[in-house]
C-alpha positions as CSV (number, residue, x, y, z in Angstrom):
1,X,23.4,26.3,18.9
2,X,26.7,25.5,20.1
3,X,28.7,22.3,19.2
4,X,31.3,21.2,21.7
5,X,35.0,19.9,20.5
6,X,33.9,16.2,20.7
7,X,30.7,16.4,18.5
8,X,32.9,18.9,16.3
9,X,35.6,15.8,15.9
10,X,32.6,13.4,15.4
11,X,31.3,15.5,12.5
12,X,34.3,16.2,10.5
13,X,35.5,12.3,10.7
14,X,31.9,11.2,9.3
15,X,32.3,14.3,6.5
16,X,35.9,12.7,5.9
17,X,34.5,9.5,5.4
18,X,31.2,10.2,3.3
19,X,33.5,12.8,0.9
20,X,35.7,10.2,0.4
21,X,33.2,7.9,-0.4
22,X,31.5,10.2,-2.8
23,X,34.4,11.4,-4.7
24,X,35.5,7.7,-5.3
25,X,32.1,6.5,-6.5
26,X,32.8,8.0,-10.2
27,X,36.0,6.9,-10.3
28,X,34.7,3.0,-9.3
29,X,32.2,3.0,-11.7
30,X,34.7,4.2,-14.4
31,X,37.2,1.4,-13.8
32,X,34.9,-1.5,-13.1
33,X,35.3,-4.1,-15.8
34,X,33.4,-3.6,-19.2
35,X,33.2,0.1,-18.5
36,X,33.4,2.1,-22.0
37,X,36.0,-0.2,-24.0
38,X,34.8,1.3,-27.4
39,X,37.0,3.4,-29.4
40,X,36.4,7.3,-28.7
41,X,37.7,10.6,-29.1
42,X,39.0,12.0,-25.8
43,X,40.2,15.1,-24.4
44,X,42.2,13.5,-21.6
45,X,45.9,13.4,-21.3
46,X,48.7,10.8,-21.6
47,X,47.9,7.9,-19.3
48,X,44.9,6.8,-21.6
49,X,47.1,5.4,-24.2
50,X,46.7,2.3,-21.7
51,X,43.3,2.0,-21.9
52,X,41.8,0.3,-25.0
53,X,40.0,1.7,-28.0
54,X,41.3,4.5,-30.1
55,X,42.3,7.8,-28.7
56,X,42.5,11.2,-30.7
57,X,42.1,14.8,-29.5
58,X,40.9,16.9,-32.8
59,X,40.6,20.4,-32.7
60,X,38.0,22.5,-35.3
61,X,38.2,21.3,-38.8
62,X,40.4,18.2,-38.2
63,X,40.5,14.9,-40.7
64,X,38.5,11.9,-39.6
65,X,41.2,9.7,-38.1
66,X,41.0,6.7,-40.3
67,X,39.3,3.2,-39.4
68,X,41.8,0.6,-39.7
69,X,41.7,-3.2,-39.2
70,X,44.8,-3.7,-37.3
71,X,44.9,-5.1,-33.5
72,X,47.0,-1.8,-32.9
73,X,48.4,1.2,-34.6
74,X,49.9,4.3,-33.5
75,X,51.3,7.9,-35.4
76,X,53.8,10.5,-34.0
77,X,55.5,13.3,-34.6
78,X,59.3,11.7,-34.9
79,X,61.0,14.9,-34.2
80,X,58.6,16.3,-31.0
81,X,57.6,12.6,-29.8
82,X,54.1,13.8,-29.7
83,X,51.6,11.0,-30.3
84,X,48.7,12.2,-32.7
85,X,46.5,9.2,-32.4
86,X,46.7,5.6,-31.5
87,X,44.7,2.3,-31.2
88,X,45.5,0.0,-28.2
89,X,49.3,1.7,-27.8
90,X,50.6,-0.7,-25.2
91,X,48.6,-4.0,-26.4
92,X,51.2,-6.7,-25.9
93,X,51.8,-8.3,-29.2
94,X,54.7,-10.4,-31.5
95,X,56.4,-7.9,-32.9
96,X,58.2,-10.3,-35.9
97,X,61.0,-8.5,-37.6
98,X,60.1,-5.4,-36.6
99,X,62.1,-6.3,-33.6
100,X,64.9,-5.7,-35.4
101,X,64.3,-2.4,-35.2
102,X,65.7,-2.5,-31.3
103,X,68.4,-5.4,-32.3
104,X,70.1,-2.7,-34.3
105,X,70.0,0.1,-32.0
106,X,71.5,-2.5,-29.4
107,X,74.3,-3.9,-31.4
108,X,75.4,-1.2,-34.3
109,X,77.0,1.4,-32.1
110,X,79.2,-1.7,-31.0
111,X,80.3,-2.9,-34.3
112,X,82.2,-0.7,-36.7
113,X,80.7,-1.0,-40.1
114,X,84.3,-2.1,-41.5
115,X,84.9,-4.8,-39.8
116,X,85.2,-7.9,-41.4
117,X,84.5,-11.4,-40.0
118,X,84.8,-15.2,-41.3
119,X,81.6,-16.9,-40.6
120,X,81.9,-20.0,-38.6
121,X,79.6,-22.9,-38.7
122,X,78.4,-22.6,-35.1
123,X,77.0,-18.8,-35.5
124,X,74.9,-20.3,-38.1
125,X,73.0,-23.2,-36.0
126,X,69.5,-22.8,-34.9
127,X,67.6,-20.9,-37.4
128,X,64.1,-21.1,-37.1
129,X,62.2,-23.1,-39.5
130,X,61.0,-20.9,-42.6
131,X,63.2,-17.5,-41.5
132,X,63.8,-15.3,-44.1
133,X,67.4,-15.5,-45.0
134,X,70.2,-13.1,-47.2
135,X,72.0,-16.0,-47.8
136,X,75.2,-15.9,-45.4
137,X,77.4,-19.0,-46.1
138,X,79.6,-20.7,-43.7
139,X,83.5,-19.8,-44.1
140,X,82.5,-16.8,-46.1
141,X,84.0,-13.4,-45.1
142,X,81.4,-10.3,-44.7
143,X,82.0,-7.1,-44.0
144,X,79.2,-5.7,-40.9
145,X,77.8,-3.3,-43.5
146,X,77.1,-6.4,-45.8
147,X,75.2,-8.0,-42.7
148,X,73.4,-4.9,-41.8
149,X,72.2,-4.7,-45.3
150,X,71.3,-8.4,-45.0
151,X,69.1,-7.6,-41.9
152,X,67.3,-4.4,-42.9
153,X,66.9,-5.2,-46.5
154,X,66.2,-8.8,-46.7
155,X,65.2,-9.2,-43.1
156,X,67.7,-11.9,-43.0
157,X,67.8,-13.8,-39.8
158,X,71.2,-15.5,-40.6
159,X,72.8,-12.1,-40.8
160,X,71.1,-11.6,-37.3
161,X,72.5,-14.8,-36.1
162,X,76.1,-13.7,-36.9
163,X,75.8,-10.2,-35.7
164,X,74.8,-11.6,-32.5
165,X,77.4,-13.7,-32.0
166,X,79.6,-10.9,-32.5
167,X,77.9,-8.9,-29.9
168,X,78.4,-11.5,-27.3
169,X,76.0,-14.4,-28.3
170,X,72.3,-14.9,-28.6
171,X,71.1,-14.7,-24.9
172,X,73.6,-12.1,-24.1
173,X,72.3,-10.2,-27.0
174,X,68.5,-10.6,-25.9
175,X,69.4,-9.7,-22.4
176,X,71.3,-6.2,-23.9
177,X,68.3,-5.6,-26.2
178,X,65.6,-5.4,-23.6
179,X,68.1,-3.3,-21.4
180,X,68.1,-0.9,-24.1
181,X,64.3,-0.6,-24.6
182,X,64.0,0.0,-20.7
183,X,66.6,2.7,-21.7
184,X,64.4,4.3,-23.9
185,X,61.3,3.9,-22.3
186,X,59.9,0.8,-24.3
187,X,58.4,-1.0,-21.3
188,X,55.8,-3.3,-23.3
189,X,58.9,-5.3,-24.9
190,X,60.2,-8.9,-23.8
191,X,63.0,-10.0,-26.3
192,X,63.4,-13.7,-26.3
193,X,64.7,-14.2,-30.0
194,X,66.7,-11.1,-31.2
195,X,65.7,-11.5,-34.9
196,X,61.9,-11.3,-34.1
197,X,61.1,-15.1,-34.8
198,X,57.8,-16.2,-32.9
199,X,58.9,-17.3,-29.4
200,X,56.7,-17.9,-26.4
201,X,56.7,-14.6,-24.2
202,X,58.2,-12.7,-26.6
203,X,56.2,-9.1,-27.4
204,X,56.3,-5.6,-28.3
205,X,53.5,-2.8,-29.1
206,X,52.9,-0.1,-31.0
207,X,54.2,2.4,-28.7
208,X,57.4,0.7,-28.4
209,X,57.8,0.2,-31.7
210,X,57.3,3.8,-32.6
211,X,60.0,4.7,-29.9
212,X,62.4,2.0,-31.4
213,X,61.8,3.8,-35.2
214,X,61.9,7.2,-34.0
215,X,65.4,6.6,-32.0
216,X,67.0,4.5,-35.1
217,X,65.9,7.9,-37.4
218,X,68.3,9.7,-35.0
219,X,71.2,7.4,-36.0
220,X,72.5,8.5,-39.4
221,X,73.8,4.9,-39.7
222,X,70.7,3.1,-38.8
223,X,68.6,5.7,-40.9
224,X,71.1,4.9,-44.1
225,X,70.1,1.0,-44.0
226,X,66.6,1.5,-43.5
227,X,66.0,3.7,-46.3
228,X,68.2,1.8,-48.9
229,X,65.9,0.0,-51.5
230,X,68.8,-2.2,-52.9
231,X,71.9,-3.4,-52.6
232,X,74.6,-6.1,-53.5
233,X,75.2,-8.8,-51.2
234,X,78.5,-10.9,-51.5
235,X,77.8,-14.5,-53.0
236,X,79.3,-18.0,-51.7
237,X,81.4,-18.2,-54.7
238,X,83.0,-14.6,-54.2
239,X,80.7,-12.9,-56.4
240,X,77.6,-10.8,-55.1
241,X,73.9,-10.7,-56.1
242,X,71.5,-8.1,-55.9
243,X,68.7,-8.0,-52.7
244,X,66.0,-5.4,-52.7
245,X,64.1,-4.4,-49.5
246,X,60.9,-5.9,-48.4
247,X,59.5,-3.0,-47.2
248,X,57.3,-2.5,-50.2
249,X,56.2,1.1,-49.1
250,X,59.7,2.1,-50.1
251,X,60.3,0.0,-53.2
252,X,56.5,-0.1,-54.7
253,X,56.8,-3.7,-55.4
254,X,54.1,-6.7,-55.6
255,X,51.8,-3.8,-57.0
256,X,51.8,-1.1,-53.6
257,X,52.5,1.9,-54.3
258,X,55.6,3.8,-53.0
259,X,55.0,6.1,-50.3
260,X,56.6,9.7,-51.1
261,X,58.6,11.0,-48.8
262,X,59.2,7.5,-46.9
263,X,62.8,7.1,-45.1
264,X,62.1,3.6,-43.7
265,X,61.9,1.5,-41.0
266,X,61.6,-2.0,-41.1
267,X,58.9,-4.7,-41.8
268,X,58.0,-8.0,-40.7
269,X,55.6,-11.0,-40.7
270,X,55.4,-14.3,-38.8
271,X,52.1,-16.9,-38.7
272,X,51.8,-16.0,-35.1
273,X,52.3,-12.0,-35.3
274,X,50.9,-11.5,-38.8
275,X,52.2,-8.6,-40.7
276,X,53.5,-5.7,-38.3
277,X,55.2,-2.5,-39.6
278,X,57.2,0.5,-38.7
279,X,57.0,3.3,-41.3
280,X,58.5,6.7,-41.4
281,X,58.1,9.5,-44.0
282,X,59.4,12.9,-44.0
283,X,57.1,16.1,-45.8
284,X,57.8,20.0,-45.6
285,X,60.1,19.4,-42.9
286,X,57.9,17.1,-40.7
287,X,58.8,13.8,-40.1
288,X,56.1,11.3,-38.9
289,X,56.6,7.5,-37.4
290,X,53.9,5.1,-37.9
291,X,53.4,1.5,-36.4
292,X,50.6,-1.2,-37.7
293,X,50.5,-4.6,-35.9
294,X,48.6,-7.6,-37.6
295,X,45.8,-6.1,-39.7
296,X,42.9,-8.4,-40.2
297,X,41.4,-7.4,-43.0
298,X,42.8,-10.5,-44.8
299,X,44.5,-8.7,-47.5
300,X,48.3,-9.5,-47.5
301,X,49.3,-5.7,-48.1
302,X,46.8,-4.4,-45.8
303,X,49.8,-3.2,-43.3
304,X,51.1,-0.9,-46.3
305,X,47.8,0.3,-47.0
306,X,47.0,1.0,-43.0
307,X,50.2,2.7,-42.5
308,X,49.7,4.9,-45.9
309,X,46.3,5.9,-44.4
310,X,48.0,6.9,-41.1
311,X,51.0,8.9,-42.3
312,X,48.4,10.5,-44.8
313,X,46.5,11.5,-42.1
314,X,49.2,12.8,-40.1
315,X,50.2,15.0,-42.3
316,X,46.8,16.3,-43.3
317,X,45.8,17.1,-39.4
318,X,49.4,18.9,-38.7
319,X,48.5,21.8,-36.2
320,X,44.8,20.4,-36.2
321,X,45.2,17.5,-33.0
322,X,46.2,17.8,-29.6
323,X,48.6,14.9,-29.0
324,X,47.4,12.1,-26.6
325,X,50.6,11.4,-25.3
326,X,54.1,11.2,-26.1
327,X,57.0,8.7,-26.9
328,X,59.3,10.4,-24.2
329,X,56.5,10.1,-21.5
330,X,58.2,6.7,-19.5
331,X,61.6,7.7,-20.1
332,X,61.8,9.1,-16.5
333,X,59.1,7.0,-15.2
334,X,59.5,5.3,-11.7
335,X,59.6,1.4,-11.7
336,X,56.3,-0.5,-10.7
337,X,55.2,-2.1,-14.4
338,X,53.0,0.0,-16.9
339,X,50.1,0.7,-14.5
340,X,52.0,2.6,-12.3
341,X,54.1,4.1,-15.3
342,X,50.6,5.7,-16.6
343,X,49.4,7.0,-13.4
344,X,53.2,8.9,-12.5
345,X,52.9,10.1,-16.4
346,X,49.3,11.8,-16.0
347,X,49.7,12.8,-12.6
348,X,53.3,14.8,-13.4
349,X,51.1,16.7,-16.3
350,X,48.0,17.3,-13.9
351,X,45.5,15.3,-16.1
352,X,42.8,12.6,-15.7
353,X,44.2,9.1,-15.1
354,X,43.1,5.7,-14.4
355,X,43.7,6.5,-10.6
356,X,45.2,4.4,-7.8
357,X,43.5,1.2,-7.4
358,X,39.8,1.5,-5.8
359,X,40.0,-0.6,-3.1
360,X,42.9,0.9,-1.2
361,X,41.6,4.3,-1.8
362,X,38.1,3.4,-0.4
363,X,40.0,1.9,2.4
364,X,41.8,5.2,3.1
365,X,39.1,7.1,2.9
366,X,37.2,4.9,5.4
367,X,40.2,5.0,7.8
368,X,40.0,8.8,7.5
369,X,36.5,8.9,8.6
370,X,37.5,6.0,11.3
371,X,40.0,8.2,12.6
372,X,37.5,10.8,13.2
373,X,35.3,8.5,15.0
374,X,37.8,7.2,17.2
375,X,39.1,10.5,18.3
376,X,35.4,11.6,18.9
377,X,35.3,8.4,21.5
378,X,38.3,9.0,23.4
379,X,37.1,12.5,23.9
380,X,33.7,11.3,24.8
381,X,34.4,8.8,27.1
382,X,38.5,8.6,27.9
383,X,40.7,6.2,26.8
384,X,39.9,2.6,26.0
385,X,41.1,0.1,28.7
386,X,44.0,-2.1,27.5
387,X,43.5,-6.3,27.8
């Protein structure tokens, strides 16, 4: 039997429609609310870092990824940027003083460490109640390097205030920090208070904090400050007093064993954020960076022990896991928000993605099928009369 042109056109249109809908049925099922939210081992690429749960791609003989209580965590190779494993990597959470890593990345290049500055009382106004302080005094002259010691070792919000004043002011500094974050590919971070103090709308993510930590380690000045265990800080009366880094993985204080090979980076705590930490360590020529946000175990030192577990796992898993993403993945991604970024990254690498929104994809498939039917009607009965 021979099929005429009109019939072939109609059949083609129906086939297009049916094929499109059949192809999209699995995607619709996979993206419906509540589908597969649990932690899992996955062979899918970078875009899955936007999905909830734990992601790791083990090879034969890989160690089991640690079971942590943190709301979000990530461990990556600081040299290559390869993300080895992550849990809720792009979940937006308050960062506490780990945000000071972004502050330093933004402000440090513009302020030579030898500059001396006499502190004006106005520069110390509006420090949040309960803030950590290093003891910056009004009318006292400090070197910029003193203030950075106060930021990295004592997490001093008073030192941040003065450095921000030298860098254009509080609001300007916050805006510049957001610009810096975007330039680094950190798109989850929104800055309201440059010192990391709790503020409505201020968030970051395990992914972004790892990006900041990695970028900081590439700066010799940043790396020197964040690895420093002790320093002297100028006193009000003209003398000085010792300050000790509050990162217990670095110093071994309060019963927390120091981590072998640790090179920084920054810890934080607020009542809203809980404990947060960006930790980096170097062993056998390999550097890892781990981020831990808000452990829920109830142990005040859990943030350090969970970071320890991640770093131990990362070094042990060397060569036995495939990356689940990259800290460089979003540097050149197109605008349009995190979801658009995830799709673009995965598409560029030929991997499984979250895919485009189901509603418009199905609509597109229907229109393709409808176009075929319309052609058939035109061939069979001629042009449709105009009103």
